[in-house]
PDB file of C-alpha atoms in Angstrom:
ATOM      1  CA  MET A   1     -32.160 -30.816   0.917  1.00  0.00           C
ATOM      2  CA  SER A   2     -28.554 -31.269  -0.193  1.00  0.00           C
ATOM      3  CA  GLU A   3     -25.703 -31.044   2.228  1.00  0.00           C
ATOM      4  CA  THR A   4     -24.569 -27.390   2.245  1.00  0.00           C
ATOM      5  CA  LYS A   5     -20.681 -27.616   0.827  1.00  0.00           C
ATOM      6  CA  THR A   6     -18.340 -25.941   3.121  1.00  0.00           C
ATOM      7  CA  THR A   7     -14.704 -26.913   1.575  1.00  0.00           C
ATOM      8  CA  TYR A   8     -13.492 -25.384  -1.212  1.00  0.00           C
ATOM      9  CA  ASP A   9     -11.911 -27.662  -3.824  1.00  0.00           C
ATOM     10  CA  LYS A  10      -9.030 -26.220  -6.017  1.00  0.00           C
ATOM     11  CA  LYS A  11      -9.514 -25.949  -9.770  1.00  0.00           C
ATOM     12  CA  PRO A  12      -7.212 -26.464 -12.541  1.00  0.00           C
ATOM     13  CA  VAL A  13      -5.616 -23.105 -13.582  1.00  0.00           C
ATOM     14  CA  ASP A  14      -7.038 -22.691 -17.036  1.00  0.00           C
ATOM     15  CA  GLU A  15     -10.597 -23.210 -15.054  1.00  0.00           C
ATOM     16  CA  LEU A  16     -10.184 -20.227 -12.442  1.00  0.00           C
ATOM     17  CA  THR A  17     -12.464 -17.330 -12.309  1.00  0.00           C
ATOM     18  CA  PHE A  18     -11.794 -14.125 -10.862  1.00  0.00           C
ATOM     19  CA  ALA A  19     -13.747 -15.306  -7.691  1.00  0.00           C
ATOM     20  CA  ASP A  20     -11.578 -18.376  -7.132  1.00  0.00           C
ATOM     21  CA  ASP A  21      -8.678 -18.057  -4.587  1.00  0.00           C
ATOM     22  CA  GLY A  22      -5.309 -17.793  -5.750  1.00  0.00           C
ATOM     23  CA  MET A  23      -6.626 -15.783  -8.917  1.00  0.00           C
ATOM     24  CA  PHE A  24      -8.548 -12.952  -6.645  1.00  0.00           C
ATOM     25  CA  GLN A  25      -5.353 -12.334  -4.549  1.00  0.00           C
ATOM     26  CA  GLU A  26      -3.151 -12.172  -7.812  1.00  0.00           C
ATOM     27  CA  VAL A  27      -5.494  -9.617  -9.736  1.00  0.00           C
ATOM     28  CA  MET A  28      -5.645  -7.514  -6.570  1.00  0.00           C
ATOM     29  CA  ARG A  29      -1.769  -6.901  -6.892  1.00  0.00           C
ATOM     30  CA  ASN A  30      -2.799  -4.129  -9.128  1.00  0.00           C
ATOM     31  CA  PRO A  31      -3.208  -1.015  -7.137  1.00  0.00           C
ATOM     32  CA  GLU A  32      -5.536   0.437  -9.453  1.00  0.00           C
ATOM     33  CA  ILE A  33      -7.785  -2.398  -9.267  1.00  0.00           C
ATOM     34  CA  SER A  34      -7.997  -2.550  -5.799  1.00  0.00           C
ATOM     35  CA  ALA A  35      -8.690   0.874  -5.231  1.00  0.00           C
ATOM     36  CA  GLU A  36     -11.603   0.489  -7.891  1.00  0.00           C
ATOM     37  CA  LEU A  37     -13.038  -1.983  -6.371  1.00  0.00           C
ATOM     38  CA  VAL A  38     -12.998  -0.482  -2.888  1.00  0.00           C
ATOM     39  CA  GLU A  39     -14.280   2.538  -4.310  1.00  0.00           C
ATOM     40  CA  ARG A  40     -17.259   0.825  -6.209  1.00  0.00           C
ATOM     41  CA  LEU A  41     -18.250  -1.304  -3.237  1.00  0.00           C
ATOM     42  CA  LEU A  42     -17.376   1.071  -0.082  1.00  0.00           C
ATOM     43  CA  HIS A  43     -18.481   4.128  -2.144  1.00  0.00           C
ATOM     44  CA  VAL A  44     -15.703   5.981   0.078  1.00  0.00           C
ATOM     45  CA  LYS A  45     -12.353   7.759  -2.044  1.00  0.00           C
ATOM     46  CA  VAL A  46      -9.308   5.919  -1.766  1.00  0.00           C
ATOM     47  CA  GLY A  47      -6.259   8.454  -2.251  1.00  0.00           C
ATOM     48  CA  HIS A  48      -3.251   6.653  -2.217  1.00  0.00           C
ATOM     49  CA  VAL A  49      -2.951   2.846  -2.184  1.00  0.00           C
ATOM     50  CA  GLU A  50       0.427   2.151   0.115  1.00  0.00           C
ATOM     51  CA  TYR A  51       0.772  -1.451  -1.364  1.00  0.00           C
ATOM     52  CA  PRO A  52      -1.784  -4.208  -1.647  1.00  0.00           C
ATOM     53  CA  LYS A  53      -0.412  -6.902   0.594  1.00  0.00           C
ATOM     54  CA  LEU A  54      -1.831  -9.832  -0.158  1.00  0.00           C
ATOM     55  CA  GLU A  55      -2.816 -13.045   2.282  1.00  0.00           C
ATOM     56  CA  LYS A  56      -1.429 -10.441   4.842  1.00  0.00           C
ATOM     57  CA  ALA A  57      -0.829 -12.658   8.076  1.00  0.00           C
ATOM     58  CA  ILE A  58      -1.196 -11.091  11.521  1.00  0.00           C
ATOM     59  CA  LYS A  59      -0.220 -12.941  14.632  1.00  0.00           C
ATOM     60  CA  PRO A  60       0.870 -10.703  17.518  1.00  0.00           C
ATOM     61  CA  PHE A  61       2.035 -13.415  19.604  1.00  0.00           C
ATOM     62  CA  TYR A  62       3.073 -17.302  18.525  1.00  0.00           C
ATOM     63  CA  THR A  63       0.601 -18.635  20.936  1.00  0.00           C
ATOM     64  CA  THR A  64      -2.339 -16.530  20.030  1.00  0.00           C
ATOM     65  CA  LYS A  65      -4.483 -17.384  16.746  1.00  0.00           C
ATOM     66  CA  GLY A  66      -3.472 -15.561  13.970  1.00  0.00           C
ATOM     67  CA  VAL A  67      -5.420 -14.357  10.771  1.00  0.00           C
ATOM     68  CA  ARG A  68      -4.617 -14.354   7.193  1.00  0.00           C
ATOM     69  CA  LEU A  69      -6.447 -11.735   5.338  1.00  0.00           C
ATOM     70  CA  ASP A  70      -7.147 -12.037   1.629  1.00  0.00           C
ATOM     71  CA  VAL A  71      -5.946  -8.688   0.827  1.00  0.00           C
ATOM     72  CA  TYR A  72      -4.793  -6.003   2.925  1.00  0.00           C
ATOM     73  CA  LEU A  73      -4.977  -2.364   1.884  1.00  0.00           C
ATOM     74  CA  LYS A  74      -3.647   0.999   3.245  1.00  0.00           C
ATOM     75  CA  ASP A  75      -4.246   4.662   2.038  1.00  0.00           C
ATOM     76  CA  GLU A  76      -3.365   7.618   4.176  1.00  0.00           C
ATOM     77  CA  ASP A  77      -6.559   7.329   6.620  1.00  0.00           C
ATOM     78  CA  LYS A  78      -7.757   3.870   5.980  1.00  0.00           C
ATOM     79  CA  ILE A  79      -6.782   0.206   6.440  1.00  0.00           C
ATOM     80  CA  ILE A  80      -9.405  -2.151   4.119  1.00  0.00           C
ATOM     81  CA  ASP A  81      -9.533  -5.979   4.330  1.00  0.00           C
ATOM     82  CA  VAL A  82     -11.019  -7.331   1.387  1.00  0.00           C
ATOM     83  CA  GLU A  83     -12.315 -11.229   1.589  1.00  0.00           C
ATOM     84  CA  LEU A  84     -13.982 -13.214  -0.921  1.00  0.00           C
ATOM     85  CA  GLN A  85     -15.858 -16.117  -0.083  1.00  0.00           C
ATOM     86  CA  CYS A  86     -17.052 -18.816  -2.735  1.00  0.00           C
ATOM     87  CA  TYR A  87     -18.821 -21.106  -0.044  1.00  0.00           C
ATOM     88  CA  PRO A  88     -20.229 -20.249   3.573  1.00  0.00           C
ATOM     89  CA  GLN A  89     -18.020 -19.839   6.244  1.00  0.00           C
ATOM     90  CA  GLU A  90     -19.236 -20.597  10.026  1.00  0.00           C
ATOM     91  CA  ALA A  91     -19.713 -17.738  12.271  1.00  0.00           C
ATOM     92  CA  LEU A  92     -18.891 -15.121  10.145  1.00  0.00           C
ATOM     93  CA  GLY A  93     -19.777 -12.376  12.274  1.00  0.00           C
ATOM     94  CA  LYS A  94     -17.371 -13.333  14.672  1.00  0.00           C
ATOM     95  CA  ARG A  95     -14.975 -13.885  12.081  1.00  0.00           C
ATOM     96  CA  THR A  96     -15.289 -10.399  11.234  1.00  0.00           C
ATOM     97  CA  ARG A  97     -15.224  -9.261  14.629  1.00  0.00           C
ATOM     98  CA  TYR A  98     -11.560 -11.188  15.208  1.00  0.00           C
ATOM     99  CA  TYR A  99     -10.409  -9.898  11.930  1.00  0.00           C
ATOM    100  CA  GLN A 100     -11.105  -6.470  12.910  1.00  0.00           C
ATOM    101  CA  SER A 101      -9.409  -6.816  16.420  1.00  0.00           C
ATOM    102  CA  MET A 102      -6.393  -8.013  15.011  1.00  0.00           C
ATOM    103  CA  ILE A 103      -5.962  -4.974  12.381  1.00  0.00           C
ATOM    104  CA  ASP A 104      -6.308  -3.072  15.372  1.00  0.00           C
ATOM    105  CA  MET A 105      -3.531  -5.052  17.463  1.00  0.00           C
ATOM    106  CA  ASP A 106      -1.455  -4.760  14.431  1.00  0.00           C
ATOM    107  CA  SER A 107      -1.681  -1.039  14.086  1.00  0.00           C
ATOM    108  CA  LEU A 108      -1.446  -0.476  17.731  1.00  0.00           C
ATOM    109  CA  MET A 109       2.047  -2.637  18.016  1.00  0.00           C
ATOM    110  CA  LYS A 110       3.238  -0.467  15.337  1.00  0.00           C
ATOM    111  CA  GLY A 111       3.281   2.234  17.931  1.00  0.00           C
ATOM    112  CA  GLN A 112      -0.179   4.130  17.171  1.00  0.00           C
ATOM    113  CA  ASP A 113      -2.156   5.589  19.917  1.00  0.00           C
ATOM    114  CA  TYR A 114      -5.984   4.886  20.159  1.00  0.00           C
ATOM    115  CA  PRO A 115      -6.765   8.369  18.434  1.00  0.00           C
ATOM    116  CA  GLU A 116      -4.239   7.618  15.807  1.00  0.00           C
ATOM    117  CA  LEU A 117      -6.034   4.578  14.651  1.00  0.00           C
ATOM    118  CA  LYS A 118      -7.053   4.855  10.993  1.00  0.00           C
ATOM    119  CA  GLU A 119     -10.582   4.123   9.635  1.00  0.00           C
ATOM    120  CA  SER A 120     -11.179   0.622   9.394  1.00  0.00           C
ATOM    121  CA  TYR A 121     -13.089  -1.400   6.675  1.00  0.00           C
ATOM    122  CA  ILE A 122     -13.788  -5.011   6.667  1.00  0.00           C
ATOM    123  CA  LEU A 123     -15.183  -6.013   3.262  1.00  0.00           C
ATOM    124  CA  PHE A 124     -16.578  -9.591   2.562  1.00  0.00           C
ATOM    125  CA  ILE A 125     -17.779 -10.537  -0.868  1.00  0.00           C
ATOM    126  CA  CYS A 126     -19.792 -13.611  -0.769  1.00  0.00           C
ATOM    127  CA  LYS A 127     -21.313 -15.649  -3.652  1.00  0.00           C
ATOM    128  CA  GLN A 128     -24.288 -17.043  -1.376  1.00  0.00           C
ATOM    129  CA  ASP A 129     -26.465 -15.064   1.229  1.00  0.00           C
ATOM    130  CA  PRO A 130     -24.623 -15.677   4.327  1.00  0.00           C
ATOM    131  CA  PHE A 131     -27.513 -14.276   6.664  1.00  0.00           C
ATOM    132  CA  PHE A 132     -30.979 -16.585   7.070  1.00  0.00           C
ATOM    133  CA  ILE A 133     -34.451 -15.415   8.060  1.00  0.00           C
ATOM    134  CA  ASP A 134     -35.015 -19.241   8.859  1.00  0.00           C
ATOM    135  CA  GLU A 135     -31.562 -20.789   9.587  1.00  0.00           C
ATOM    136  CA  LYS A 136     -33.059 -24.180   9.999  1.00  0.00           C
ATOM    137  CA  ASN A 137     -34.497 -23.961   6.346  1.00  0.00           C
ATOM    138  CA  LYS A 138     -31.695 -21.927   5.302  1.00  0.00           C
ATOM    139  CA  ILE A 139     -34.259 -19.294   3.912  1.00  0.00           C
ATOM    140  CA  PRO A 140     -31.854 -15.958   2.995  1.00  0.00           C
ATOM    141  CA  TYR A 141     -32.919 -12.721   3.857  1.00  0.00           C
ATOM    142  CA  GLY A 142     -31.786 -12.066   0.024  1.00  0.00           C
ATOM    143  CA  LEU A 143     -30.154  -8.405   0.211  1.00  0.00           C
ATOM    144  CA  PRO A 144     -27.171  -7.675  -2.003  1.00  0.00           C
ATOM    145  CA  CYS A 145     -25.856  -5.877   0.888  1.00  0.00           C
ATOM    146  CA  TYR A 146     -25.640  -5.677   4.922  1.00  0.00           C
ATOM    147  CA  THR A 147     -23.539  -2.909   6.064  1.00  0.00           C
ATOM    148  CA  PHE A 148     -22.550  -2.907   9.998  1.00  0.00           C
ATOM    149  CA  GLN A 149     -21.888  -0.073  12.174  1.00  0.00           C
ATOM    150  CA  ASN A 150     -21.620   0.451  15.753  1.00  0.00           C
ATOM    151  CA  VAL A 151     -24.527   2.447  16.960  1.00  0.00           C
ATOM    152  CA  CYS A 152     -26.596   3.051  20.202  1.00  0.00           C
ATOM    153  CA  LYS A 153     -29.630   0.753  20.803  1.00  0.00           C
ATOM    154  CA  GLU A 154     -31.376   3.627  22.823  1.00  0.00           C
ATOM    155  CA  ASN A 155     -31.176   6.099  20.350  1.00  0.00           C
ATOM    156  CA  ASP A 156     -29.750   5.303  16.545  1.00  0.00           C
ATOM    157  CA  GLU A 157     -28.476   8.876  16.166  1.00  0.00           C
ATOM    158  CA  VAL A 158     -25.526   8.220  18.894  1.00  0.00           C
ATOM    159  CA  ASN A 159     -22.788   6.796  17.174  1.00  0.00           C
ATOM    160  CA  LEU A 160     -19.614   5.257  19.096  1.00  0.00           C
ATOM    161  CA  ASN A 161     -17.696   6.760  16.399  1.00  0.00           C
ATOM    162  CA  ASP A 162     -14.809   3.910  16.479  1.00  0.00           C
ATOM    163  CA  LYS A 163     -14.461   4.539  12.746  1.00  0.00           C
ATOM    164  CA  SER A 164     -14.941   0.814  11.819  1.00  0.00           C
ATOM    165  CA  LEU A 165     -17.523  -0.269   9.242  1.00  0.00           C
ATOM    166  CA  THR A 166     -18.585  -4.105   8.235  1.00  0.00           C
ATOM    167  CA  VAL A 167     -19.647  -4.638   4.448  1.00  0.00           C
ATOM    168  CA  ILE A 168     -20.872  -7.995   3.491  1.00  0.00           C
ATOM    169  CA  TYR A 169     -22.102  -8.352  -0.161  1.00  0.00           C
ATOM    170  CA  ASN A 170     -23.992 -11.241  -1.267  1.00  0.00           C
ATOM    171  CA  SER A 171     -23.383 -11.612  -4.961  1.00  0.00           C
ATOM    172  CA  SER A 172     -26.425 -13.848  -5.655  1.00  0.00           C
ATOM    173  CA  ALA A 173     -28.936 -11.149  -5.252  1.00  0.00           C
ATOM    174  CA  TYR A 174     -27.588  -8.942  -7.771  1.00  0.00           C
ATOM    175  CA  GLU A 175     -30.620  -8.140  -9.253  1.00  0.00           C
ATOM    176  CA  SER A 176     -31.774  -6.384  -6.447  1.00  0.00           C
ATOM    177  CA  GLU A 177     -28.596  -3.966  -6.138  1.00  0.00           C
ATOM    178  CA  ASN A 178     -29.876  -0.634  -6.878  1.00  0.00           C
ATOM    179  CA  ASP A 179     -26.663   0.893  -7.570  1.00  0.00           C
ATOM    180  CA  GLU A 180     -25.459  -0.231 -11.217  1.00  0.00           C
ATOM    181  CA  LYS A 181     -21.847  -0.496 -11.081  1.00  0.00           C
ATOM    182  CA  THR A 182     -21.934  -2.300  -7.658  1.00  0.00           C
ATOM    183  CA  LYS A 183     -24.788  -4.488  -9.562  1.00  0.00           C
ATOM    184  CA  ALA A 184     -22.725  -5.137 -12.471  1.00  0.00           C
ATOM    185  CA  PHE A 185     -19.562  -6.363 -10.365  1.00  0.00           C
ATOM    186  CA  LEU A 186     -21.961  -8.658  -8.186  1.00  0.00           C
ATOM    187  CA  HIS A 187     -23.396 -10.177 -11.211  1.00  0.00           C
ATOM    188  CA  PHE A 188     -19.827 -10.691 -12.638  1.00  0.00           C
ATOM    189  CA  ILE A 189     -19.130 -12.609  -9.256  1.00  0.00           C
ATOM    190  CA  SER A 190     -22.005 -14.677  -9.378  1.00  0.00           C
ATOM    191  CA  THR A 191     -22.135 -15.601 -13.007  1.00  0.00           C
ATOM    192  CA  ASN A 192     -18.281 -15.013 -14.089  1.00  0.00           C
ATOM    193  CA  GLU A 193     -19.950 -12.820 -17.197  1.00  0.00           C
ATOM    194  CA  PRO A 194     -18.235  -9.158 -17.213  1.00  0.00           C
ATOM    195  CA  GLY A 195     -21.388  -8.126 -19.419  1.00  0.00           C
ATOM    196  CA  LYS A 196     -20.777  -4.442 -20.513  1.00  0.00           C
ATOM    197  CA  ASP A 197     -19.385  -2.981 -17.992  1.00  0.00           C
ATOM    198  CA  ASP A 198     -16.116  -1.587 -18.135  1.00  0.00           C
ATOM    199  CA  PHE A 199     -14.296  -2.698 -15.060  1.00  0.00           C
ATOM    200  CA  THR A 200     -15.733  -6.356 -14.998  1.00  0.00           C
ATOM    201  CA  ASN A 201     -14.252  -6.519 -18.395  1.00  0.00           C
ATOM    202  CA  ARG A 202     -11.091  -5.189 -17.149  1.00  0.00           C
ATOM    203  CA  LEU A 203     -11.007  -7.726 -14.722  1.00  0.00           C
ATOM    204  CA  SER A 204     -11.902 -10.548 -17.267  1.00  0.00           C
ATOM    205  CA  ARG A 205      -9.553  -9.676 -19.304  1.00  0.00           C
ATOM    206  CA  LEU A 206      -6.582  -9.512 -16.631  1.00  0.00           C
ATOM    207  CA  VAL A 207      -7.807 -13.133 -15.425  1.00  0.00           C
ATOM    208  CA  GLU A 208      -7.238 -14.387 -18.823  1.00  0.00           C
ATOM    209  CA  LYS A 209      -3.796 -12.765 -18.837  1.00  0.00           C
ATOM    210  CA  ILE A 210      -2.621 -14.147 -15.684  1.00  0.00           C
ATOM    211  CA  LYS A 211      -3.783 -17.788 -16.556  1.00  0.00           C
ATOM    212  CA  ASP A 212      -0.975 -17.805 -19.442  1.00  0.00           C
ATOM    213  CA  ASN A 213       1.776 -16.306 -16.847  1.00  0.00           C
ATOM    214  CA  GLU A 214       4.214 -19.331 -16.098  1.00  0.00           C
ATOM    215  CA  LYS A 215       4.901 -17.803 -12.724  1.00  0.00           C
ATOM    216  CA  PHE A 216       1.477 -17.885 -11.370  1.00  0.00           C
ATOM    217  CA  ARG A 217       0.977 -21.521 -12.813  1.00  0.00           C
ATOM    218  CA  THR A 218       3.748 -22.662 -11.049  1.00  0.00           C
ATOM    219  CA  ASP A 219       2.854 -20.738  -7.926  1.00  0.00           C
ATOM    220  CA  TYR A 220      -0.772 -22.031  -7.933  1.00  0.00           C
ATOM    221  CA  ALA A 221       0.419 -25.626  -8.296  1.00  0.00           C
ATOM    222  CA  ALA A 222       2.958 -25.037  -5.726  1.00  0.00           C
ATOM    223  CA  MET A 223      -0.135 -23.675  -3.335  1.00  0.00           C
ATOM    224  CA  ASN A 224      -1.943 -26.939  -4.069  1.00  0.00           C
ATOM    225  CA  LEU A 225       0.719 -29.131  -2.804  1.00  0.00           C
ATOM    226  CA  HIS A 226       1.000 -27.088   0.332  1.00  0.00           C
ATOM    227  CA  ASP A 227      -2.368 -27.646   0.592  1.00  0.00           C
ATOM    228  CA  ARG A 228      -2.302 -31.495  -0.311  1.00  0.00           C
ATOM    229  CA  ASP A 229       0.445 -31.678   2.203  1.00  0.00           C
ATOM    230  CA  LEU A 230      -1.752 -30.436   4.852  1.00  0.00           C
ATOM    231  CA  THR A 231      -4.186 -32.766   4.487  1.00  0.00           C
ATOM    232  CA  ARG A 232      -1.636 -35.952   4.494  1.00  0.00           C
ATOM    233  CA  ALA A 233      -0.098 -34.473   7.349  1.00  0.00           C
ATOM    234  CA  ALA A 234      -3.384 -34.654   9.514  1.00  0.00           C
ATOM    235  CA  LYS A 235      -4.234 -38.191   8.129  1.00  0.00           C
ATOM    236  CA  LYS A 236      -0.621 -39.522   8.923  1.00  0.00           C
ATOM    237  CA  GLU A 237      -1.033 -37.826  12.750  1.00  0.00           C
ATOM    238  CA  GLY A 238      -4.682 -39.070  13.186  1.00  0.00           C
ATOM    239  CA  ILE A 239      -5.742 -35.706  13.941  1.00  0.00           C
ATOM    240  CA  ALA A 240      -8.254 -33.094  12.168  1.00  0.00           C
ATOM    241  CA  GLU A 241      -6.749 -30.980   9.169  1.00  0.00           C
ATOM    242  CA  GLY A 242      -7.504 -28.029  11.415  1.00  0.00           C
ATOM    243  CA  GLU A 243      -5.649 -29.260  13.995  1.00  0.00           C
ATOM    244  CA  ALA A 244      -2.692 -30.329  12.266  1.00  0.00           C
ATOM    245  CA  LYS A 245      -2.388 -27.089  10.663  1.00  0.00           C
ATOM    246  CA  LYS A 246      -2.473 -25.004  13.688  1.00  0.00           C
ATOM    247  CA  ALA A 247       0.017 -27.840  15.192  1.00  0.00           C
ATOM    248  CA  ILE A 248       2.604 -27.165  12.065  1.00  0.00           C
ATOM    249  CA  GLU A 249       2.310 -23.233  12.485  1.00  0.00           C
ATOM    250  CA  ALA A 250       2.989 -23.523  16.049  1.00  0.00           C
ATOM    251  CA  ALA A 251       5.906 -25.964  15.436  1.00  0.00           C
ATOM    252  CA  THR A 252       7.255 -23.633  12.878  1.00  0.00           C
ATOM    253  CA  ASN A 253       7.151 -20.779  15.375  1.00  0.00           C
ATOM    254  CA  LEU A 254       8.962 -22.830  17.595  1.00  0.00           C
ATOM    255  CA  LEU A 255      11.615 -23.577  15.454  1.00  0.00           C
ATOM    256  CA  LYS A 256      11.823 -19.766  14.904  1.00  0.00           C
ATOM    257  CA  LEU A 257      12.733 -19.289  18.451  1.00  0.00           C
ATOM    258  CA  ASN A 258      15.369 -21.692  18.328  1.00  0.00           C
ATOM    259  CA  LYS A 259      14.833 -22.664  22.524  1.00  0.00           C
ATOM    260  CA  LEU A 260      13.679 -26.253  21.762  1.00  0.00           C
ATOM    261  CA  SER A 261      15.092 -29.376  20.466  1.00  0.00           C
ATOM    262  CA  ILE A 262      13.099 -31.155  17.664  1.00  0.00           C
ATOM    263  CA  ASP A 263      11.884 -34.221  19.896  1.00  0.00           C
ATOM    264  CA  GLU A 264      10.542 -31.340  22.599  1.00  0.00           C
ATOM    265  CA  ILE A 265       8.628 -29.657  19.549  1.00  0.00           C
ATOM    266  CA  ALA A 266       6.866 -32.841  18.293  1.00  0.00           C
ATOM    267  CA  GLN A 267       5.948 -33.811  21.655  1.00  0.00           C
ATOM    268  CA  ALA A 268       4.476 -30.550  22.193  1.00  0.00           C
ATOM    269  CA  GLN A 269       2.818 -30.454  19.372  1.00  0.00           C
ATOM    270  CA  GLY A 270       1.651 -34.056  18.949  1.00  0.00           C
ATOM    271  CA  LEU A 271       3.751 -34.406  15.416  1.00  0.00           C
ATOM    272  CA  SER A 272       5.990 -36.774  14.559  1.00  0.00           C
ATOM    273  CA  VAL A 273       9.594 -36.150  14.861  1.00  0.00           C
ATOM    274  CA  GLU A 274       9.888 -36.788  10.729  1.00  0.00           C
ATOM    275  CA  LYS A 275       7.701 -33.978  10.240  1.00  0.00           C
ATOM    276  CA  VAL A 276       9.457 -31.236  12.463  1.00  0.00           C
ATOM    277  CA  GLN A 277      12.627 -32.190  10.836  1.00  0.00           C
ATOM    278  CA  GLU A 278      10.843 -31.393   7.713  1.00  0.00           C
ATOM    279  CA  LEU A 279       9.345 -27.873   8.697  1.00  0.00           C
ATOM    280  CA  LYS A 280      13.118 -27.523  10.105  1.00  0.00           C
ATOM    281  CA  SER A 281      14.611 -28.202   6.476  1.00  0.00           C
ATOM    282  CA  GLN A 282      11.833 -25.766   5.009  1.00  0.00           C
ATOM    283  CA  LEU A 283      12.841 -22.957   7.037  1.00  0.00           C
ATOM    284  CA  GLU A 284      16.606 -23.100   6.382  1.00  0.00           C
ATOM    285  CA  ALA A 285      16.244 -23.534   3.004  1.00  0.00           C
ATOM    286  CA  LYS A 286      14.104 -20.009   2.870  1.00  0.00           C
ATOM    287  CA  LYS A 287      17.357 -18.473   4.692  1.00  0.00           C
TER     288      LYS A 287
END
């Protein structure tokens, strides 16, 4: 059995599909598209999208692990996080649990009390089945949709009523989906073929239009360079890429606090003085 791929290789702009990182976020900047996608997959009415906030970062305290959400939507009574996963992710259940906790923390830090918390939806769209009957041999359950809600084990008619829901779609099982609109969307995610569905055809046309947008092409190239910089930094410092990213984020937060010297920050985070100086220059350039 071949080894499962867990990393995502950045594609050239002209090869991007709707399901690719960068393109997905860009298409979802359109509030009408975002609302229709959510209504189609969650079967809830989205009244007014206050803003589709792309790659929203939630980091309540500089010492905690933050999250960067793909698409973060709000309307009058709902908060919806939409994530698209092209490759398998470790601990998906714990990931959704942490995302939910960060969304709630973000709301409460803005002054809301518990009764004021909005309905919260975590929506994952996966290209591969994330759940397995046999984990060792990677035999999937094969459902097109998995919906999770807190209910009582002793009596499933008792609902915790915490107003949270996690829905995970598996586009590879689109043929088993009964709802025709959902099936058409999952087919598009899995194959990049829009078929005859109006919505998926609009998505496909929008993708092609965005590919010709010079600003998007420039921003996408810059995003790739940033990712490669992180990789180079990790190799230079002799630590894992994930650890390098955490160290860089922590160093950036310490620079913003302006309480420690560059040498102290470098020593605390295990980075070179040159790297911390580079981060400081980047921060100053944004002012």
